[in-house]
Coordinates of C-alpha atoms in Angstrom, one line a residue:
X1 CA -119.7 -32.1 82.7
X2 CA -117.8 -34.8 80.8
X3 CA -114.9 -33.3 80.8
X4 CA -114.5 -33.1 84.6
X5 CA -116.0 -36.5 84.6
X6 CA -112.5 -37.4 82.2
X7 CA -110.5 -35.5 85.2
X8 CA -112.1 -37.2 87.7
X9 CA -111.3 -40.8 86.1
X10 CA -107.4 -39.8 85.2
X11 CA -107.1 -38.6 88.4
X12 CA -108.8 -41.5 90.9
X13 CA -107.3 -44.0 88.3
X14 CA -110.2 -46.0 88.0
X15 CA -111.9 -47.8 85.1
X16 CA -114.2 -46.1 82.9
X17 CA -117.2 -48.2 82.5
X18 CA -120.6 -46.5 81.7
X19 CA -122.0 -48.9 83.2
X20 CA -120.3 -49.4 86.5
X21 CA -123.9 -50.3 88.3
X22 CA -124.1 -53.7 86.1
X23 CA -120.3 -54.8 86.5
X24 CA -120.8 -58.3 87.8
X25 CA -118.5 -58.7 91.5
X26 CA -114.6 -59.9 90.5
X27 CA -115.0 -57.9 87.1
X28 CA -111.9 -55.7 87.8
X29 CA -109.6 -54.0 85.3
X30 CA -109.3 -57.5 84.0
X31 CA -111.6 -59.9 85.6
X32 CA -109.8 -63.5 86.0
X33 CA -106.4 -61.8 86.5
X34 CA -105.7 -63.4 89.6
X35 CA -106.1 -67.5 89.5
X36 CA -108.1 -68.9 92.7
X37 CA -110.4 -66.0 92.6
X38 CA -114.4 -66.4 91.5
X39 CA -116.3 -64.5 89.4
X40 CA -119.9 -64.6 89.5
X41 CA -122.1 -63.6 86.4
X42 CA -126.0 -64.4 85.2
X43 CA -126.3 -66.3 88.9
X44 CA -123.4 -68.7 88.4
X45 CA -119.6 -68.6 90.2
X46 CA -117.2 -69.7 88.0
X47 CA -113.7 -70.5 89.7
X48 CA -110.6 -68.2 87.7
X49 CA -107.9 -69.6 86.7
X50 CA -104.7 -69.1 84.1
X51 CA -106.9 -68.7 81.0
X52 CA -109.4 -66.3 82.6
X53 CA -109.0 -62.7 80.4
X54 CA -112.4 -61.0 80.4
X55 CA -112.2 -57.2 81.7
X56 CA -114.9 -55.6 83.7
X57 CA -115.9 -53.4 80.4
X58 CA -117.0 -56.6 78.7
X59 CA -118.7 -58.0 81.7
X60 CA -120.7 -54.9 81.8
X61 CA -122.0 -55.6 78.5
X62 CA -123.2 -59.3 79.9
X63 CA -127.5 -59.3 79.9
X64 CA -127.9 -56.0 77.7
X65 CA -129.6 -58.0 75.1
X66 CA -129.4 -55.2 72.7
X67 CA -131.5 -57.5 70.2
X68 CA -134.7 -57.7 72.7
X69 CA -134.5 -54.0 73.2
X70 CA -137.5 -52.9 71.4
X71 CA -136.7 -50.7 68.6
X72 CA -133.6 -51.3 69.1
X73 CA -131.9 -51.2 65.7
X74 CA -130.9 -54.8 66.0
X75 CA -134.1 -55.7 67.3
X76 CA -135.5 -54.4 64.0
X77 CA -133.4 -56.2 62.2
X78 CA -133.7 -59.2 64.3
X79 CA -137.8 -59.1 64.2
X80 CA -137.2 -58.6 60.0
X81 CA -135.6 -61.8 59.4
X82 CA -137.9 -62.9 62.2
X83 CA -141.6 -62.3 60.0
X84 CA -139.6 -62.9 56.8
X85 CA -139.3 -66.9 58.3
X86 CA -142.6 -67.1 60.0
X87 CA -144.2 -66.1 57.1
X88 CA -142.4 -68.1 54.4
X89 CA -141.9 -71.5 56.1
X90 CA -145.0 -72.8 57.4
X91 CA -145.1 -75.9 59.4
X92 CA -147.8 -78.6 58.2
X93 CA -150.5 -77.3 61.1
X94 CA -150.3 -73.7 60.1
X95 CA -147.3 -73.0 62.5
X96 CA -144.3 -71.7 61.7
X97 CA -142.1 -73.8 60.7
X98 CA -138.7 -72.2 62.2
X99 CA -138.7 -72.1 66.2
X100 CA -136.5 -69.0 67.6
X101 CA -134.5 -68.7 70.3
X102 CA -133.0 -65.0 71.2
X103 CA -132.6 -65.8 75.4
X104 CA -130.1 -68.3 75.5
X105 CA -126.8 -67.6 77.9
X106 CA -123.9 -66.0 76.3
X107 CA -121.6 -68.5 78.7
X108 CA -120.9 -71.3 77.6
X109 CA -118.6 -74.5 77.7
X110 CA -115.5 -74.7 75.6
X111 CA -116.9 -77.8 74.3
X112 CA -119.9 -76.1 73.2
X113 CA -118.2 -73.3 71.4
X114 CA -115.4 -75.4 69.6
X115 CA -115.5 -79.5 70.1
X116 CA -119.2 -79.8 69.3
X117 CA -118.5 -78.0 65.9
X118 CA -115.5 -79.8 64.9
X119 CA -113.1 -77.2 65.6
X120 CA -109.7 -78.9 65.8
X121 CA -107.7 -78.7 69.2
X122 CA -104.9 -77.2 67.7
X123 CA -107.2 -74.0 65.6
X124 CA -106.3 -70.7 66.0
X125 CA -109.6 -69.6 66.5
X126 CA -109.3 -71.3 70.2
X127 CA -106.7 -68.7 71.4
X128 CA -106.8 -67.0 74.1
X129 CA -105.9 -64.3 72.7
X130 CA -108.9 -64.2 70.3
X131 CA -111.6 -65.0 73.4
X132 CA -112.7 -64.2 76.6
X133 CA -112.1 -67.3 78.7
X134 CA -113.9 -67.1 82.3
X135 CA -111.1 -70.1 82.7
X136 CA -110.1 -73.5 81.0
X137 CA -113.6 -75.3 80.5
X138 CA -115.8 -71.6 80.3
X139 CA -116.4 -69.0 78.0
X140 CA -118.2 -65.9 76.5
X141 CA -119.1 -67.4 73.2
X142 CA -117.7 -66.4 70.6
X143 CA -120.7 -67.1 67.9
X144 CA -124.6 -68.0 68.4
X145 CA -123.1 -71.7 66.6
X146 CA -122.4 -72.9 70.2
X147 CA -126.4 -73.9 70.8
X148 CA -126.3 -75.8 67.5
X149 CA -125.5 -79.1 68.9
X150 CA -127.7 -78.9 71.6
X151 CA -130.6 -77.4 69.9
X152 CA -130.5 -80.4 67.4
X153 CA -129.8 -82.8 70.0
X154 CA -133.4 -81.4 71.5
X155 CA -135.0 -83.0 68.5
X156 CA -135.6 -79.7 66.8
X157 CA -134.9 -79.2 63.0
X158 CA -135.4 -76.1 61.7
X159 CA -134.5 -73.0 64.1
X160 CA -133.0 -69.5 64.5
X161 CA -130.7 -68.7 66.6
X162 CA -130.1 -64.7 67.9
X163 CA -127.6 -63.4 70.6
X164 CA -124.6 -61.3 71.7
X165 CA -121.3 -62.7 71.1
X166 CA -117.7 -61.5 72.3
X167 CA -114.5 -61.8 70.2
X168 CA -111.5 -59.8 71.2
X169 CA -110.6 -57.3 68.3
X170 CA -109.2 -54.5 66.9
X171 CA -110.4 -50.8 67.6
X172 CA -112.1 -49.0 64.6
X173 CA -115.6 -48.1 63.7
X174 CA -116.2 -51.9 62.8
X175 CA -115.0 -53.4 66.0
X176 CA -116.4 -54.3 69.3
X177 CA -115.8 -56.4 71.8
X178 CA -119.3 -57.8 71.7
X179 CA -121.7 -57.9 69.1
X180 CA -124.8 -60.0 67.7
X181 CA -125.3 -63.0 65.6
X182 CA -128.4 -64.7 64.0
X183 CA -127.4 -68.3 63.3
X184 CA -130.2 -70.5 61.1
X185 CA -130.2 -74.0 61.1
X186 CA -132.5 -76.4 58.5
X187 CA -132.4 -80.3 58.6
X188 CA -134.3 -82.9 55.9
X189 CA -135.1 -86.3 55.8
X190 CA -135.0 -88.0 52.5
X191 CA -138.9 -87.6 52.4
X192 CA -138.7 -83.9 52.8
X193 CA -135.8 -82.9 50.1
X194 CA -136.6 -85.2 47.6
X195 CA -140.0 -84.8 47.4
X196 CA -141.6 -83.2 43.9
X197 CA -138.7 -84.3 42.4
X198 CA -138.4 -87.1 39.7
X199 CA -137.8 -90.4 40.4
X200 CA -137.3 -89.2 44.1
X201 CA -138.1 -91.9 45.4
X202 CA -134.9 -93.7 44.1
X203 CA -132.4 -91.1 45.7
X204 CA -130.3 -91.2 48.5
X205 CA -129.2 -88.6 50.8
X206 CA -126.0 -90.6 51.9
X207 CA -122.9 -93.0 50.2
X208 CA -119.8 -93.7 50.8
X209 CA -117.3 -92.3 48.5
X210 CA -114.6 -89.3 49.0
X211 CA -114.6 -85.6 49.6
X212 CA -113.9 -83.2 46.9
X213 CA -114.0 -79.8 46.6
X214 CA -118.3 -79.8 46.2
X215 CA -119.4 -82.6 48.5
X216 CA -118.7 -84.4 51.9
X217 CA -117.8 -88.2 51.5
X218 CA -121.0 -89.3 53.4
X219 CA -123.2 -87.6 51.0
X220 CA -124.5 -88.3 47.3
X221 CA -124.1 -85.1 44.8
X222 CA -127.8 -85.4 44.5
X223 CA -128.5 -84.1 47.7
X224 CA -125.6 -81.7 48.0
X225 CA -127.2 -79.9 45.2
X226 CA -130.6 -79.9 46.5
X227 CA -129.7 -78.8 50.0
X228 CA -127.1 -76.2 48.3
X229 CA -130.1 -74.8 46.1
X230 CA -132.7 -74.5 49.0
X231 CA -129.5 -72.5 51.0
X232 CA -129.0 -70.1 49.0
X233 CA -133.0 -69.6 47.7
X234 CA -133.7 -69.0 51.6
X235 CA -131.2 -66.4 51.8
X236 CA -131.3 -64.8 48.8
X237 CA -134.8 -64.6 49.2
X238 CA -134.6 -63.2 52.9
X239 CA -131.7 -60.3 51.5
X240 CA -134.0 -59.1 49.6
X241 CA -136.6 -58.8 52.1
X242 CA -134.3 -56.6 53.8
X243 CA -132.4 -54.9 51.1
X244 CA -135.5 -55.1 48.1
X245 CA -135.9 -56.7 45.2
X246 CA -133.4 -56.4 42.0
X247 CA -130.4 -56.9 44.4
X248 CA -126.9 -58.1 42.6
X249 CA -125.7 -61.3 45.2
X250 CA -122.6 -63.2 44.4
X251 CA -121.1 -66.4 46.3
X252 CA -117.4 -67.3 47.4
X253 CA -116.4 -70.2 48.0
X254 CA -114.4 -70.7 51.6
X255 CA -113.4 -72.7 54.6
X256 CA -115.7 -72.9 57.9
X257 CA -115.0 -76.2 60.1
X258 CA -118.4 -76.7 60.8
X259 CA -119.7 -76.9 56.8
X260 CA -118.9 -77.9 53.6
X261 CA -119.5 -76.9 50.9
X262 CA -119.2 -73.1 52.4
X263 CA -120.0 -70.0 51.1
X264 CA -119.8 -66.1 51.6
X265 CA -123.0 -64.1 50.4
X266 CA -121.4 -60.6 49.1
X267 CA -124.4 -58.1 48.1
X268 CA -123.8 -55.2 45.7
X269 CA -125.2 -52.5 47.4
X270 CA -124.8 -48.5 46.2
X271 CA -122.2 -49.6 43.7
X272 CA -120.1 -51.8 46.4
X273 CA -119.8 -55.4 47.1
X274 CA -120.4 -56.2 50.8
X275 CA -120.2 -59.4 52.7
X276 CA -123.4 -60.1 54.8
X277 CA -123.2 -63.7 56.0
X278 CA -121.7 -67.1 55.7
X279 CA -123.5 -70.6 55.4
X280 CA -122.9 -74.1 53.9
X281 CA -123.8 -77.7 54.1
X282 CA -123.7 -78.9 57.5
X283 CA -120.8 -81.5 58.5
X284 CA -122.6 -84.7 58.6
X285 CA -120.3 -85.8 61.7
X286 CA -121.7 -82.9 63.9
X287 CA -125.4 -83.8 62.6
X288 CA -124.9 -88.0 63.2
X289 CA -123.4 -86.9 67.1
X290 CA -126.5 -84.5 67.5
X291 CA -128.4 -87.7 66.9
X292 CA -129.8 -87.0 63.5
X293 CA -128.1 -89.4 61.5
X294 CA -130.9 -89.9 58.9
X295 CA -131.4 -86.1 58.1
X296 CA -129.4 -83.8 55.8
X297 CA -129.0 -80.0 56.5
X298 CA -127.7 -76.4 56.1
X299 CA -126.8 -73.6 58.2
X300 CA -126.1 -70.1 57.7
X301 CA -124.6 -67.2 60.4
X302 CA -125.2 -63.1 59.7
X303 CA -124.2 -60.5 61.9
X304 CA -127.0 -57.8 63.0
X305 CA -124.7 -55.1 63.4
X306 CA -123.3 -55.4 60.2
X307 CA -126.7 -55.7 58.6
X308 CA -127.8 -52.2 60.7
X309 CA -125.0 -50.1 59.7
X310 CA -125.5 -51.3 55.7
X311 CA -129.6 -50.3 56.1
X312 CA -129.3 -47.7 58.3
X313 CA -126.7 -45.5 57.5
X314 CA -124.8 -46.0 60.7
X315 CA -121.4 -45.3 60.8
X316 CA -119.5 -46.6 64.1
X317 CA -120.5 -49.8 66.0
X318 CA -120.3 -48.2 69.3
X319 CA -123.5 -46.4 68.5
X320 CA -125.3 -49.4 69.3
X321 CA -124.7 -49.1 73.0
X322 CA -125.5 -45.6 73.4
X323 CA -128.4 -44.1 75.5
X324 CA -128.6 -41.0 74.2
X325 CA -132.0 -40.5 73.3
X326 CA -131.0 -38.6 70.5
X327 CA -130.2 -41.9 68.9
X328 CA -132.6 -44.2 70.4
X329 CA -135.9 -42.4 69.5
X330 CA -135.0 -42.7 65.5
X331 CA -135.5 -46.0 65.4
X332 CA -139.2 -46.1 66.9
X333 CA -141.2 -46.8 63.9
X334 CA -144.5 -47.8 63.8
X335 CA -143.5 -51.2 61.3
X336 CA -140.2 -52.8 61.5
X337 CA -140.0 -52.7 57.5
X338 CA -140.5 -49.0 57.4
X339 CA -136.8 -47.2 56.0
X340 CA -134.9 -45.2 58.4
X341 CA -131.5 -43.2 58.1
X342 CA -129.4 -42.3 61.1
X343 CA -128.8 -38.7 61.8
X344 CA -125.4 -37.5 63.3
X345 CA -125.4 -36.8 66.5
X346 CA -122.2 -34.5 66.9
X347 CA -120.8 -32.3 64.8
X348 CA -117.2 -31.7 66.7
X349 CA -113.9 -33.1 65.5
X350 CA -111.7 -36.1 66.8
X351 CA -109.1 -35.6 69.4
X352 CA -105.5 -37.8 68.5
X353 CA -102.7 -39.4 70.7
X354 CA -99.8 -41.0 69.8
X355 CA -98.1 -43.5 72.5
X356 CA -95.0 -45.4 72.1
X357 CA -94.2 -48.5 74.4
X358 CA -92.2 -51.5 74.6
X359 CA -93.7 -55.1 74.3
X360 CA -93.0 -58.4 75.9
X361 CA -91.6 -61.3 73.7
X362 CA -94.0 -63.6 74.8
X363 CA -97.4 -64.0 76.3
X364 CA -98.4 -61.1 74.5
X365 CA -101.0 -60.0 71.8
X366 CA -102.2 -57.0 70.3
X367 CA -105.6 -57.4 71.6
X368 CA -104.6 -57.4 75.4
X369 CA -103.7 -53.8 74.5
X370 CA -106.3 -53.0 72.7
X371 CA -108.4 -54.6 75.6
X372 CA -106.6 -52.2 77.6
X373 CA -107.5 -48.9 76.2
X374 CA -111.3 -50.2 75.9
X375 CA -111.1 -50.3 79.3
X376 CA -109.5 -47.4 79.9
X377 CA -111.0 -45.2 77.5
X378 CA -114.4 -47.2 76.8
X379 CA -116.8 -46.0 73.8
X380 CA -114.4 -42.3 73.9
X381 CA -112.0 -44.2 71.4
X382 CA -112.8 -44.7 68.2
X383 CA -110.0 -46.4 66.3
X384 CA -106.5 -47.8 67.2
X385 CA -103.7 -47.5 64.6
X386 CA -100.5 -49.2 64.4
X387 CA -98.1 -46.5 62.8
X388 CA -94.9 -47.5 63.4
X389 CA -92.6 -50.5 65.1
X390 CA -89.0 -50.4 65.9
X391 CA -86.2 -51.8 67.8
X392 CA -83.7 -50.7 70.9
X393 CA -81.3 -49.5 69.1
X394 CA -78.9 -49.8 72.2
X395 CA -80.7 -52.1 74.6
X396 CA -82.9 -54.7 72.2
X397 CA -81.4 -57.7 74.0
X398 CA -81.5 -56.6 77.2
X399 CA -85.0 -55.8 76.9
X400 CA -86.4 -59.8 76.7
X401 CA -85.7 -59.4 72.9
X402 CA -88.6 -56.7 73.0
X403 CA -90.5 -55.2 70.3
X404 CA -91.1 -51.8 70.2
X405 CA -94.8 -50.2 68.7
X406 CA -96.1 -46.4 68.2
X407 CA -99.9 -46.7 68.2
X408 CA -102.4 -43.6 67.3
X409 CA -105.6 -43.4 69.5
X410 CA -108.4 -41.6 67.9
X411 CA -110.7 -39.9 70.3
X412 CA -114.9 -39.1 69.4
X413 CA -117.5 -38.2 71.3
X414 CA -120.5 -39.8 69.3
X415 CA -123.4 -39.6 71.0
X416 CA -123.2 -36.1 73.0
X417 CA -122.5 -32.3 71.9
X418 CA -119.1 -31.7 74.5
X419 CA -116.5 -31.1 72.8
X420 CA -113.4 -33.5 74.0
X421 CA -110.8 -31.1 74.5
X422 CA -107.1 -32.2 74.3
X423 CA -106.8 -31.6 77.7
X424 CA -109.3 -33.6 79.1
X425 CA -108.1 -36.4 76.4
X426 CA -104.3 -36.2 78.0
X427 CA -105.3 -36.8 81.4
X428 CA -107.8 -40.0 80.3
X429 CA -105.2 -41.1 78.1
X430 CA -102.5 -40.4 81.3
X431 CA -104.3 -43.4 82.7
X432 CA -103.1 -46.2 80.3
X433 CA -100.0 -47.0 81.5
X434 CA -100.8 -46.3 85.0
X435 CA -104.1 -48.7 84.5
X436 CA -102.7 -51.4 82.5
X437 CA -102.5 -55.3 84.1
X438 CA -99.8 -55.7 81.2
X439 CA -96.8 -55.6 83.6
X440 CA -94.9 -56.3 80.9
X441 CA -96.2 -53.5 78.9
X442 CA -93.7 -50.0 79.1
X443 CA -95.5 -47.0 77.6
X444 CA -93.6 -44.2 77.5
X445 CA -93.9 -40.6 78.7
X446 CA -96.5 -41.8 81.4
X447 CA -94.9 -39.2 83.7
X448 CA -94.9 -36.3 81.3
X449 CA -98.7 -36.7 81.1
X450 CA -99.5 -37.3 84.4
X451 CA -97.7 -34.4 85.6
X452 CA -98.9 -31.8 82.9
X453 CA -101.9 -33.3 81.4
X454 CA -101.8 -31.0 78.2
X455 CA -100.8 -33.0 75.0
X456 CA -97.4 -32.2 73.2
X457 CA -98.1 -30.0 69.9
X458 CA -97.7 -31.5 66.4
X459 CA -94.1 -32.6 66.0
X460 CA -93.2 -32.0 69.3
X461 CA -90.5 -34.6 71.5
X462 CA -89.5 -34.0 75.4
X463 CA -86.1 -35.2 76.1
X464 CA -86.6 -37.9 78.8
X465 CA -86.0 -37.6 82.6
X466 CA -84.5 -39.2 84.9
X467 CA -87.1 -41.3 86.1
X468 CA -88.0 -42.3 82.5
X469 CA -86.4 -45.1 80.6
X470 CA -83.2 -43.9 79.1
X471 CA -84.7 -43.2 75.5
X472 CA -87.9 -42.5 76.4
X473 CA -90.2 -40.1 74.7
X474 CA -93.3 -39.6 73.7
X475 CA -95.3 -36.8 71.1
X476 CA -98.8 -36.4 70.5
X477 CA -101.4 -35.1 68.1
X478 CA -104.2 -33.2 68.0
X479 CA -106.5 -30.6 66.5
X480 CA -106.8 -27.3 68.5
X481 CA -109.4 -27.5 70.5
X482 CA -112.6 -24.7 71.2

């Protein structure tokens, strides 16, 4: 069944998408490819332009909401942290004191995800490469921080944040196109963090003086060090809610445009250390242009995919989209707190290819490929390797001064019992080149494949043809198949 399913998609060369029912209209091989066109998505048309980059495999994942999906494993782990805050900060009526928010749209303004937090014009983390743009004033955003402007703006001051974001990435077992975020913000008024303490009544949350290394310039070091302290007692209280008691934490220091002072939690867990979140002392200019100008706060970001796989044993993020029930039905317990460890669902080996292709000087990143072979291949690929670059030895010039790049596609079926025979692998794999809206992108040995379909054997080289490029080959890998 899957693997004629594989033939079936080589052959038609079409788009593997598991989801082909919930592609939004105008989410093609790479939705946005054609400026003047409009794609529609959650209700809205958004007009496409230069910048507009998100595939049709992305798009798919758009309103999944793995993180309301009950017993989901990142709805466990987002209801965890959820009772953890309900039941340790309680509002002066008996409420709780943080509100949540887990429904709010993934699209947002480019404003919202960058300007609002400080993010200079000019940052790297604005490429376009890096995102998926619907066009120049849209996007899929790339962290739940997008709804912290507004959310303060709202009035509110104390609030979580949970949802799906989309960064474009590597291929491993670590990787995905989209994945989940819970973002907590906390504000205080002098009242509120200097109360119980002595002489509190005689401090001030705000001076003027410079910034160093520990403390904004609008802020006293009094109040850095109490907001600092209440930080990182809510979190590592609410790790070891999750993790238990007697847990070994450790903080870096580091550089997020949004806080400062900023800090990595790293957790010793099973003799390793293992980054779980980042937080810090919220910029006073993004809290002042919220309209909070007399409050004082902190805000920390943890990804629940990360979390999931540390608890639970899981061992590739593309688990997390599966439907096999197999999967699924392990993680409906009775109480979110009970301990759970994931089960293998396949026992076969993976399948390896080996492609070689030119790349264009410019315009060009190494996530449009791997973008590519997502959409191409979908949840099939595990990992992407880089083994090997080179140069024309004849023709570099005359190729636009192109690069040259041998990647390694590893091939698992995770949540099923086929075995993914090289064969059926070649003929998916055939339909990279012929599938790819990189013009500029030349794999090589496209024709050997899509003519025989079986993978070369270890070692193995084809001298090119005559419709090939003139030193064009291409060799592939893979374990013998049953």
């Amino acid at each position: 069944m899957v693997c004629s399913a594989l033939r079936r998609v080589a052959h038609a060369r079409v788009y593997l998408v598991r989801t082909a029912s919930g592609v939004p209209r105008g989410s093609g091989p790479a939705a946005g490819a054609a400026p003047g066109g409009v794609l529609e998505l959650l209700g809205r048309a958004y007009p496409q332009d230069d910048y507009s980059n998100v595939s049709g495999r992305v798009l798919a994942c758009v309103g999944r909401n793995l993180h309301n999906r009950q017993h989901h494993p990142l709805w466990l782990i987002k209801e965890r942290v959820k009772q953890h805050f309900y039941a340790q900060y309680v509002g002066r009526f008996g409420t709780p004191l943080f509100s949540v928010y887990d429904d709010l749209s993934p699209v947002v303004t480019t404003w919202q995800n960058f300007d609002s937090l400080l993010i200079p014009g000019e940052h790297p983390s604005r490429k376009k490469g890096d995102n998926y743009y619907l066009n120049r004033t849209h996007m899929l955003r790339a962290h739940t921080s997008a709804h912290q402007w507004d959310l303060l703006r709202a009035g509110l001051d104390a609030f979580l944040v949970v949802g799906d974001v989309y960064r474009r990435d590597q291929v491993d077992s670590r990787h995905y196109p989209v994945f989940h975020q819970l973002e907590g913000v906390r504000l205080f008024s002098k009242h509120e963090l200097f109360a119980g303490i002595k002489d509190g009544e005689s401090l001030q949350l705000f001076e003027q003086s410079s910034r160093s290394a520990r403390k904004q310039e609008t802020h006293t070091m009094e109040a850095v060090k109490l907001v600092e302290f209440h930080l990182k007692q809510t979190l590592t209280r609410l790790v070891a809610h999750l993790f238990g008691d007697g847990l070994d934490i450790r903080w870096i220091d580091c550089y997020f445009p949004f806080t400062h002072p900023s800090f990595e939690m790293e957790i010793n867990f099973h003799g390793e250390w293992l980054e779980v979140l980042g937080c810090g002392v919220m910029e006073q200019q993004l809290v002042n242009s919220a309209g909070a100008q007399d409050r004082i706060g902190w805000a920390f970001g943890l990804g629940l995919e990360r979390l999931a796989m540390i608890l639970y044993d899981i061992p590739d993020i593309r688990l997390f989209w599966s439907e096999d029930e197999r999967f699924l039905k392990q993680f409906r317990l009775s109480d979110v707190n009970q301990k759970v460890t994931f089960q293998p669902l396949s026992k076969y080996p993976a399948v390896i290819n080996d492609i070689s292709f030119w790349l264009p000087s410019e315009n060009y990143t190494e996530n449009d490929f791997y973008d590519l072979v997502r959409t191409i291949g979908g949840d099939l690929v595990e990992k992407i390797d880089l083994i090997d670059k080179f140069e024309h030895p004849k023709h570099g010039a005359k190729i636009t001064r192109a690069g040259g790049r041998t990647g390694r596609l590893l091939w698992r079926l995770l949540a099923t019992d086929w075995l993914l025979k090289k064969g059926s692998a070649g003929r998916l794999f055939s339909a990279v080149p012929s599938g790819t809206s990189l013009s500029s992108v030349t794999p090589w040995g496209h024709q050997q494949l899509s003519r025989g379909g079986a993978l070369a054997e270890p070692g193995h080289t084809r001298p090119a043809t005559a419709t090939e490029s003139p030193t064009a080959t291409w060799s592939g890998r893979c374990p013998r198949g049953r």
